[in-house]
PDB file of C-alpha atoms in Angstrom:
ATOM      1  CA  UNK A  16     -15.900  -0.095  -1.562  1.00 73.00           C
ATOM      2  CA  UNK A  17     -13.549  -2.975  -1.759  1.00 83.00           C
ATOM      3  CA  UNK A  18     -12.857  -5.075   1.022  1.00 89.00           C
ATOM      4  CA  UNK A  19      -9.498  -7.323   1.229  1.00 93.00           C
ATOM      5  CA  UNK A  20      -8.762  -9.630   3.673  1.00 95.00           C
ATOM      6  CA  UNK A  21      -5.462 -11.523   4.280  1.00 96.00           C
ATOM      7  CA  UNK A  22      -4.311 -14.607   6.159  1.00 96.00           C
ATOM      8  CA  UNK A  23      -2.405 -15.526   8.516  1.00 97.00           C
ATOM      9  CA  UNK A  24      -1.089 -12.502   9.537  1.00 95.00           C
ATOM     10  CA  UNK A  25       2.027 -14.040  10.548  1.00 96.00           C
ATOM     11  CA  UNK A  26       4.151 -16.924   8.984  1.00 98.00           C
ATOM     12  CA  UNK A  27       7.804 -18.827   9.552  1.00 98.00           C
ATOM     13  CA  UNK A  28       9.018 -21.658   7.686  1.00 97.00           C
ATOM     14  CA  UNK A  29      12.170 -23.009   7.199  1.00 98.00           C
ATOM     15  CA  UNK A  30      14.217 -21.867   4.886  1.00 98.00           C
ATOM     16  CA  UNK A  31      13.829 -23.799   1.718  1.00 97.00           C
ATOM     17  CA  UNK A  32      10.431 -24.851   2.338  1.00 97.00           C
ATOM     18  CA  UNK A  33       7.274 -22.910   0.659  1.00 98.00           C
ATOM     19  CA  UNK A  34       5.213 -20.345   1.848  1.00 98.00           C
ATOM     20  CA  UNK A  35       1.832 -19.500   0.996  1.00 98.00           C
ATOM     21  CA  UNK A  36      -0.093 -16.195   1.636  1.00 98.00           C
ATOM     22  CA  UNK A  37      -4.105 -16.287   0.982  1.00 98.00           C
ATOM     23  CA  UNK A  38      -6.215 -13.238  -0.253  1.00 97.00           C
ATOM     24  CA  UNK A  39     -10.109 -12.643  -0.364  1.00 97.00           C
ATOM     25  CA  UNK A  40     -12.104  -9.799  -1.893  1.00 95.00           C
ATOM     26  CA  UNK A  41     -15.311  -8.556  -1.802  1.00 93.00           C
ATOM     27  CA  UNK A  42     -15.964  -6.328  -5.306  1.00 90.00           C
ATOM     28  CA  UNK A  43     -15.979  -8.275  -8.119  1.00 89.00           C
ATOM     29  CA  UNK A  44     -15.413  -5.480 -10.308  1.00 88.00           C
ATOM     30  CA  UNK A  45     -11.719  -5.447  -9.082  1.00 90.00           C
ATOM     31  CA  UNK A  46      -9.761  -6.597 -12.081  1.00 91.00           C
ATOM     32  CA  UNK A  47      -6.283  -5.765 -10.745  1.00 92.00           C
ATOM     33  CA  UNK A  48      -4.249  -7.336  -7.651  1.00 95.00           C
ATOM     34  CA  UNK A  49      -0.758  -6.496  -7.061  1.00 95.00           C
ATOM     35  CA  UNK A  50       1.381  -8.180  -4.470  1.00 97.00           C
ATOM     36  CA  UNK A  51       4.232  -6.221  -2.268  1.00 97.00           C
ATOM     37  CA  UNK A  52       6.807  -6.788   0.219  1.00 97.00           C
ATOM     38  CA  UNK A  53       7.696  -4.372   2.463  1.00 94.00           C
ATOM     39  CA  UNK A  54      11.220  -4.969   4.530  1.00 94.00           C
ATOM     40  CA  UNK A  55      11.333  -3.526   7.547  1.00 90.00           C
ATOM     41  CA  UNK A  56      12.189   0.050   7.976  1.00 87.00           C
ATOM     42  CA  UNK A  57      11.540   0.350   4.263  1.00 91.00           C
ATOM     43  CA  UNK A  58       9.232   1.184   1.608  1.00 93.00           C
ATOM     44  CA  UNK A  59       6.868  -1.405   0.107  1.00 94.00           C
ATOM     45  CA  UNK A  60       7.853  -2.740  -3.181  1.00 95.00           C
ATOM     46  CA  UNK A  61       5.843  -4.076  -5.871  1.00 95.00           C
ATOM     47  CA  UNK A  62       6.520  -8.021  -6.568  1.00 97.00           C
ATOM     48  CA  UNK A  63       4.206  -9.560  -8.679  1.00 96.00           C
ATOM     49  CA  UNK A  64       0.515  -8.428  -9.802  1.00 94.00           C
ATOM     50  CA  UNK A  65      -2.086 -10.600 -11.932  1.00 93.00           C
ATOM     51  CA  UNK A  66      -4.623  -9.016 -14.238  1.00 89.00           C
ATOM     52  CA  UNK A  67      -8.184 -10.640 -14.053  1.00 83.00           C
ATOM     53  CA  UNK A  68      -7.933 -11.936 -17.521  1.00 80.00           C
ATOM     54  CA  UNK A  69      -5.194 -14.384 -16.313  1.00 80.00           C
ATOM     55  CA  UNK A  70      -5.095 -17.444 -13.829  1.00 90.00           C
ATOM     56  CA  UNK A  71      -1.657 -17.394 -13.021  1.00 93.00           C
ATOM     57  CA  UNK A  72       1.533 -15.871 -13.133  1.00 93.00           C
ATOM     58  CA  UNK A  73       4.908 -16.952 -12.249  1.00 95.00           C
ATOM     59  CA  UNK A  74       8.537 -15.225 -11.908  1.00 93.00           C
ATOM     60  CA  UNK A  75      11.200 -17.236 -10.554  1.00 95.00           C
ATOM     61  CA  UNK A  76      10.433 -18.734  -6.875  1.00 97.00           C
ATOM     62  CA  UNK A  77       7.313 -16.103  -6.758  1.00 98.00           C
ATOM     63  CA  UNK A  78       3.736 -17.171  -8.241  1.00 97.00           C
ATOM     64  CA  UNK A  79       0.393 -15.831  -7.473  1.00 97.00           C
ATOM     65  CA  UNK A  80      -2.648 -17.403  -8.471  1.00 96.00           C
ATOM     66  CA  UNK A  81      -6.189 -16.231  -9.022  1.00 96.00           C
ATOM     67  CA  UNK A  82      -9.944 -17.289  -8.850  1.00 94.00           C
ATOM     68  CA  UNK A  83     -12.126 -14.871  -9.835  1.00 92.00           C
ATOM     69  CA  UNK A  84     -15.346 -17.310  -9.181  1.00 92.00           C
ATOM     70  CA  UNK A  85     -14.482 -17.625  -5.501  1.00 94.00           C
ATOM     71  CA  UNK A  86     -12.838 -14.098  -5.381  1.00 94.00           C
ATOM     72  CA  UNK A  87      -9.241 -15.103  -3.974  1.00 95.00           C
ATOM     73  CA  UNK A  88      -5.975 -14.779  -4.692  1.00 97.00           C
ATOM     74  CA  UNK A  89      -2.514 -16.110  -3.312  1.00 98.00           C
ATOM     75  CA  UNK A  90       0.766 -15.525  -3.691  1.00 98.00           C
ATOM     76  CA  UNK A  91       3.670 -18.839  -3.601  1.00 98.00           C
ATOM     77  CA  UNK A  92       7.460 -18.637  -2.887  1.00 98.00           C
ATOM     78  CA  UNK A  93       9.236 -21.697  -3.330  1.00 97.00           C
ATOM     79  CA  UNK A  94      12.630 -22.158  -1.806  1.00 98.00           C
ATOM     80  CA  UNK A  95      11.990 -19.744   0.505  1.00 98.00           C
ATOM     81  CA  UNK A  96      15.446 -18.124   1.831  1.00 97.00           C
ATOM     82  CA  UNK A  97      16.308 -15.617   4.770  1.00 96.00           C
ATOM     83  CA  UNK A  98      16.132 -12.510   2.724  1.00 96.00           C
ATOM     84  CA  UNK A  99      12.159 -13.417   1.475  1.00 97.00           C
ATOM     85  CA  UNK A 100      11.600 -12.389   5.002  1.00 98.00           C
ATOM     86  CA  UNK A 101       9.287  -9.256   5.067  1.00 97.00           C
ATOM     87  CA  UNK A 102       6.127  -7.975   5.308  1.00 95.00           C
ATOM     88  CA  UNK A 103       3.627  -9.164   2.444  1.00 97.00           C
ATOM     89  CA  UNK A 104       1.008  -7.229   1.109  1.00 96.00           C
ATOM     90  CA  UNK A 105      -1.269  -7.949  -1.326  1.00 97.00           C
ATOM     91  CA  UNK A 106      -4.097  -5.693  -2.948  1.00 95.00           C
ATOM     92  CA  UNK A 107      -7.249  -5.737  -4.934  1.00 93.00           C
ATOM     93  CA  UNK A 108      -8.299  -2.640  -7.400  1.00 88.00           C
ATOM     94  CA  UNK A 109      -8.555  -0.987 -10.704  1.00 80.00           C
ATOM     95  CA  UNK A 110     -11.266  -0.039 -13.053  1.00 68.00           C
ATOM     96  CA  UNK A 111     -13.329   2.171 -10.847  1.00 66.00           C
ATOM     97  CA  UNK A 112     -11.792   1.014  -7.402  1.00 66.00           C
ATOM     98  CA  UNK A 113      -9.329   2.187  -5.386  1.00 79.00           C
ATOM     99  CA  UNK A 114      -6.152  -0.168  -4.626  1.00 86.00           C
ATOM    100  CA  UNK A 115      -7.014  -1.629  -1.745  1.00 90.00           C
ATOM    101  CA  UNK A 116      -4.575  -3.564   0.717  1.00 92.00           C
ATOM    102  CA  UNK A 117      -4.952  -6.463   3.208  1.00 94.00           C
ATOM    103  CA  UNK A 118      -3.341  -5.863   6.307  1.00 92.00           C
ATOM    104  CA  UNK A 119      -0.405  -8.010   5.621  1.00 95.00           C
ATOM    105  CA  UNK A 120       1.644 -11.036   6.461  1.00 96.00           C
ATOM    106  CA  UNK A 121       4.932 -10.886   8.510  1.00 96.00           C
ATOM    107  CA  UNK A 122       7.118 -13.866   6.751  1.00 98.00           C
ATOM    108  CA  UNK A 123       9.881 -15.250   8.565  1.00 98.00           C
ATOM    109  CA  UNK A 124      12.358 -17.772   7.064  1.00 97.00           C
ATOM    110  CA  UNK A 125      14.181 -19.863   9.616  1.00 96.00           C
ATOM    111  CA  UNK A 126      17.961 -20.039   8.364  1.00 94.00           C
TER     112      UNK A 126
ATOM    113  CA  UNK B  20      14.796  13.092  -8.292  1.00 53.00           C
ATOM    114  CA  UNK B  21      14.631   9.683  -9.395  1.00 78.00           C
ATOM    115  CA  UNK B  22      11.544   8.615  -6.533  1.00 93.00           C
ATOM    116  CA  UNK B  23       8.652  10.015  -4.529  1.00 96.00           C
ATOM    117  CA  UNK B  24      10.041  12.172  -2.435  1.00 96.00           C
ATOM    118  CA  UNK B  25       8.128  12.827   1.169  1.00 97.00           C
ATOM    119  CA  UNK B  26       8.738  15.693   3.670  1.00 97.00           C
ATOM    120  CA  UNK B  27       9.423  15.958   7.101  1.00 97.00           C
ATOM    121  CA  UNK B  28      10.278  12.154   7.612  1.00 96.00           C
ATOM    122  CA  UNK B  29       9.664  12.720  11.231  1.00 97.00           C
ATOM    123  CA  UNK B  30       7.575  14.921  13.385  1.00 97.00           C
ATOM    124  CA  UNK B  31       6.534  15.058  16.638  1.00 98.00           C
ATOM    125  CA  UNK B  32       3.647  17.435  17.453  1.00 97.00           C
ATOM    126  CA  UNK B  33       1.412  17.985  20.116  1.00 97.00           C
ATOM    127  CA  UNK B  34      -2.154  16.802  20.347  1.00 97.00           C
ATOM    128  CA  UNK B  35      -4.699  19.831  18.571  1.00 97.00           C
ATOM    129  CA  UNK B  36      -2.000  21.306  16.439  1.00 98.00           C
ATOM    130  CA  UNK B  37      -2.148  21.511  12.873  1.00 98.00           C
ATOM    131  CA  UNK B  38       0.133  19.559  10.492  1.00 98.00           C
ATOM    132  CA  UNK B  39       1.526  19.344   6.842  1.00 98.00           C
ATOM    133  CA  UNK B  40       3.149  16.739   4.893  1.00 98.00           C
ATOM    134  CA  UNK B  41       4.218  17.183   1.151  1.00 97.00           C
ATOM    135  CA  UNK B  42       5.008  14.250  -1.175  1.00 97.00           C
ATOM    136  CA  UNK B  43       6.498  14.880  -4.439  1.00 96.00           C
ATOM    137  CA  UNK B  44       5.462  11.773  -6.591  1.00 94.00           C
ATOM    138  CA  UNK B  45       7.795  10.963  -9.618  1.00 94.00           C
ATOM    139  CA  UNK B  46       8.003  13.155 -12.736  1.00 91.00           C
ATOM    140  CA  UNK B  47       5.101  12.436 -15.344  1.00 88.00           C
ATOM    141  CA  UNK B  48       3.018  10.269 -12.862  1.00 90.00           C
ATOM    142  CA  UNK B  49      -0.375  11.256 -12.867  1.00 88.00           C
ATOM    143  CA  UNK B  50      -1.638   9.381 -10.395  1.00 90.00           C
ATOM    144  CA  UNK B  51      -0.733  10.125  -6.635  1.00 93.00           C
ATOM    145  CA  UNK B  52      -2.034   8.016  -3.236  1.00 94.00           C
ATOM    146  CA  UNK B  53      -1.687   8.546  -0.119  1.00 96.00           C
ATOM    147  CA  UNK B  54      -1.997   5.735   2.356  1.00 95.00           C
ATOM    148  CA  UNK B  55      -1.397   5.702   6.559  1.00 96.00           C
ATOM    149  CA  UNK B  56       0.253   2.462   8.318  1.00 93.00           C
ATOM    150  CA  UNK B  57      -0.554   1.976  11.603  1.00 89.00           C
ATOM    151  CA  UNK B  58       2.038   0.235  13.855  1.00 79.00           C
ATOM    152  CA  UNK B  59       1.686  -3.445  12.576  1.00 71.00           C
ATOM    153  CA  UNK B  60      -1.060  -2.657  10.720  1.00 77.00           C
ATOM    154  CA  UNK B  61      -1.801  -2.526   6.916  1.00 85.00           C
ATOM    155  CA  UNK B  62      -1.934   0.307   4.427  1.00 91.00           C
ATOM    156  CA  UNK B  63      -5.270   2.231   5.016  1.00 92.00           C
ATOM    157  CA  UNK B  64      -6.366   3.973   1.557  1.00 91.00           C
ATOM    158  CA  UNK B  65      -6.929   7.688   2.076  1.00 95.00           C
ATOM    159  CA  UNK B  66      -7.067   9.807  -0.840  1.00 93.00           C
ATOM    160  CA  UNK B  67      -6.102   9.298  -5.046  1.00 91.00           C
ATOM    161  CA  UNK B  68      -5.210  11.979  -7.283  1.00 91.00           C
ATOM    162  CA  UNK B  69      -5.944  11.230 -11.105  1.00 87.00           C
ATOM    163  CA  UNK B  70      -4.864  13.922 -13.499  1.00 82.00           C
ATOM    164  CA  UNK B  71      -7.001  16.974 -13.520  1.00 80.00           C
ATOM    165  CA  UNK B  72     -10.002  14.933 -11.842  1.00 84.00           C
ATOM    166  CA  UNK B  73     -11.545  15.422  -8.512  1.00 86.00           C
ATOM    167  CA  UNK B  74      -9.893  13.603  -5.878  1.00 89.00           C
ATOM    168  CA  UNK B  75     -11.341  10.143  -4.449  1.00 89.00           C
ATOM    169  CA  UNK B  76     -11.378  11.049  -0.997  1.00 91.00           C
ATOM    170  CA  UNK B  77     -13.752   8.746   0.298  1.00 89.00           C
ATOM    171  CA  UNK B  78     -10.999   7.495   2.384  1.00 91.00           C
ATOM    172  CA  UNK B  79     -10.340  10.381   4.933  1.00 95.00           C
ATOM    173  CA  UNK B  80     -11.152   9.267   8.579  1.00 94.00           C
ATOM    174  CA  UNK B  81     -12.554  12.385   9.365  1.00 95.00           C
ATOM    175  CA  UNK B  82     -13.165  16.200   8.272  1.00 96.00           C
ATOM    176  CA  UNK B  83     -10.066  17.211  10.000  1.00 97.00           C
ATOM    177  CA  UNK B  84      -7.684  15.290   7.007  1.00 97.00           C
ATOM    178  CA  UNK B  85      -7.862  17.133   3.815  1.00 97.00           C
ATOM    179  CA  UNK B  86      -5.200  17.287   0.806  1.00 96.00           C
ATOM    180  CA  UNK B  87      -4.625  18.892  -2.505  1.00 94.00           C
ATOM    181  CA  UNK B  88      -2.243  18.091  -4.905  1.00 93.00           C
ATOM    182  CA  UNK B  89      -1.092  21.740  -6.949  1.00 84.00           C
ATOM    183  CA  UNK B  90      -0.417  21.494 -10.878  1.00 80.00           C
ATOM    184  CA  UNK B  91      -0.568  17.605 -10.903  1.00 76.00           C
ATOM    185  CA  UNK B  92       2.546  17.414  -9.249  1.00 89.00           C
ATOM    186  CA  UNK B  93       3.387  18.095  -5.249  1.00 94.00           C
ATOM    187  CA  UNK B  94       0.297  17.285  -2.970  1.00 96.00           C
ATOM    188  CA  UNK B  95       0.428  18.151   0.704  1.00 97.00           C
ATOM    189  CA  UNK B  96      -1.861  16.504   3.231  1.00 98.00           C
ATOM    190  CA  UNK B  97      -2.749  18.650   6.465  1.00 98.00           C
ATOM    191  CA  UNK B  98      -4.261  17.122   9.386  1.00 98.00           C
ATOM    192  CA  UNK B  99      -5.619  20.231  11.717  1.00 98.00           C
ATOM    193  CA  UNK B 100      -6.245  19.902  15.459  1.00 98.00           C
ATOM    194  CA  UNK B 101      -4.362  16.502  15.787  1.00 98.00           C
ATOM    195  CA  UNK B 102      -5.333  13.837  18.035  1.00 97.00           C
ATOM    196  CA  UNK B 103      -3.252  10.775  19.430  1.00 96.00           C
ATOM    197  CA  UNK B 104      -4.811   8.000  16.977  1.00 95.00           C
ATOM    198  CA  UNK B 105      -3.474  10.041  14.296  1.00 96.00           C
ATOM    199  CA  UNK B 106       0.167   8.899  14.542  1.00 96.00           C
ATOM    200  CA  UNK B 107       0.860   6.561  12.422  1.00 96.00           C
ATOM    201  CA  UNK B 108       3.671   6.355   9.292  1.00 95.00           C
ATOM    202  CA  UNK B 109       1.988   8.167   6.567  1.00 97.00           C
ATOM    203  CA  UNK B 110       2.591   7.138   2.956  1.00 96.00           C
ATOM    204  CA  UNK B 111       2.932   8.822  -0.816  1.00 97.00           C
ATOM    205  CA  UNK B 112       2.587   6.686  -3.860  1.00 95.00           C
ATOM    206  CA  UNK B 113       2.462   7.815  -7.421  1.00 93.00           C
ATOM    207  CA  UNK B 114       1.807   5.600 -11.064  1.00 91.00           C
ATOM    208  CA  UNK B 115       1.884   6.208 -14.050  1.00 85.00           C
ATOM    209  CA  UNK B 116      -0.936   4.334 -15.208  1.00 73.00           C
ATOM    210  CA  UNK B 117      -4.895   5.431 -15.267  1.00 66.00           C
ATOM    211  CA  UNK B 118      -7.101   3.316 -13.342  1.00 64.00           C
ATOM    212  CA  UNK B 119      -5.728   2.135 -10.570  1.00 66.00           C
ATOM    213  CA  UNK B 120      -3.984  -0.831 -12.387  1.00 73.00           C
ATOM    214  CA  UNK B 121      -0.403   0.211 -12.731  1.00 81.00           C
ATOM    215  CA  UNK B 122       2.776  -0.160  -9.812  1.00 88.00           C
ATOM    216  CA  UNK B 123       2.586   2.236  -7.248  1.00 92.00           C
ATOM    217  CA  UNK B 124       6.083   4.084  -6.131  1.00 94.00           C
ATOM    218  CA  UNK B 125       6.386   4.404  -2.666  1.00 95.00           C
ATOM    219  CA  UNK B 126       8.063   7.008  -0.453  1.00 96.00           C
ATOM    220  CA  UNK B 127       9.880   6.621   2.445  1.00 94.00           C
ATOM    221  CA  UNK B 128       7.097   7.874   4.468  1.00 95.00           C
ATOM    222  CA  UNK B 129       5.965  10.752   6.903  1.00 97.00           C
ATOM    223  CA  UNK B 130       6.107   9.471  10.571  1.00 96.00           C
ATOM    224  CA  UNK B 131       3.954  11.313  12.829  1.00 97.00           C
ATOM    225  CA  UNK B 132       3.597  11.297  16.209  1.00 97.00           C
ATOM    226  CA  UNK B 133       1.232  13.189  18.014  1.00 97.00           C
ATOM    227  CA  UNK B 134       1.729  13.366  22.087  1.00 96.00           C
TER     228      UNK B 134
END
């Protein structure tokens, strides 16, 4: 099955600075990986997600990036402010794989 | 209702008893995942529902974790003869989309604690 690994595991910046979360995975038949943030005491919530036939995506201060050759992914907030702070997820699946998730980054942004 | 939908939200139980927890994904999602977070930990995969197809379950830790989901709508997973290591927050999804490709929904969760 599909193996996804995520670094670091914990993050602070200051707010208005950038912060970057890094993904790996292991089955290159994964074609699909989603991004979430989960704030605490709640539910995880689905961000941003990038399809294998693209290299990048962007919405507002949130981009993720993708390289299929080397197998990783990452996800980029820009102007990072106090309410970005969260636990990140992100996940590799699809086609004939399960979604599978890293074991997630706890962001906090430094008022 | 308008989201998934999991029952109890809490429950304490006592190490080698049995356990159910129902999720009841959103209306006209075929697809239904259930997940368990550890404290601090990630989102382990445990078992998909697709349609009318047999359940992934290659995810279950062990033979004692088992879950159906009845008409393609409400699935309930039972954990018999708990054990400690089994508490944990444990988590519905549902999609709409085939294949794995398509936003999950989250509950709120199941939190079980077993003493």
């Amino acid at each position: 099955g599909e193996n996804v690994e995520q670094h670091p595991s914990t993050l602070s910046v200051q707010e208005g600075d950038s912060a970057v979360i890094k993904c790996t995975y292991s089955d290159s038949a994964s074609n699909y990986f989603p991004w979430y943030k989960q704030e605490l005491g709640k539910r995880p919530q689905l961000i941003i997600d990038i399809r294998s036939n693209v290299g990048e995506k962007k919405d507002q201060r949130i981009a993720v990036t993708l390289n299929k050759t080397a197998k990783h992914f990452s996800l980029h907030i820009t102007e990072t402010q106090p309410e970005d702070s969260a636990v990140y997820f992100c996940a590799a699946g699809g086609g004939a794989n399960n979604l599978f998730f890293g074991t997630g980054t706890r962001l906090t942004v430094i008022p | 209702g308008a989201g998934v939908s999991q029952s109890p939200s809490n429950k304490v139980t006592e190490k080698g008893k049995d356990v159910e927890l129902r999720c009841d994904p959103i209306s006209g999602h075929t697809a239904l995942y259930w997940y368990r977070q550890s404290l601090g930990q990630g989102l382990e995969f445990l078992i998909y529902f697709q349609g009318n197809s047999a359940p992934d379950k290659s995810g279950l830790p062990s033979d004692r974790f088992s879950a159906e989901r009845t008409g393609g709508s409400v699935s309930t997973l039972t954990i018999q003869r708990t054990q400690q290591e089994d508490s944990a927050v444990y988590l519905c999804a549902s999609s709409r989309r085939w294949g794995n490709t398509g936003e999950l929904f989250f509950g709120e969760g199941s939190r079980l604690t077993v003493l």
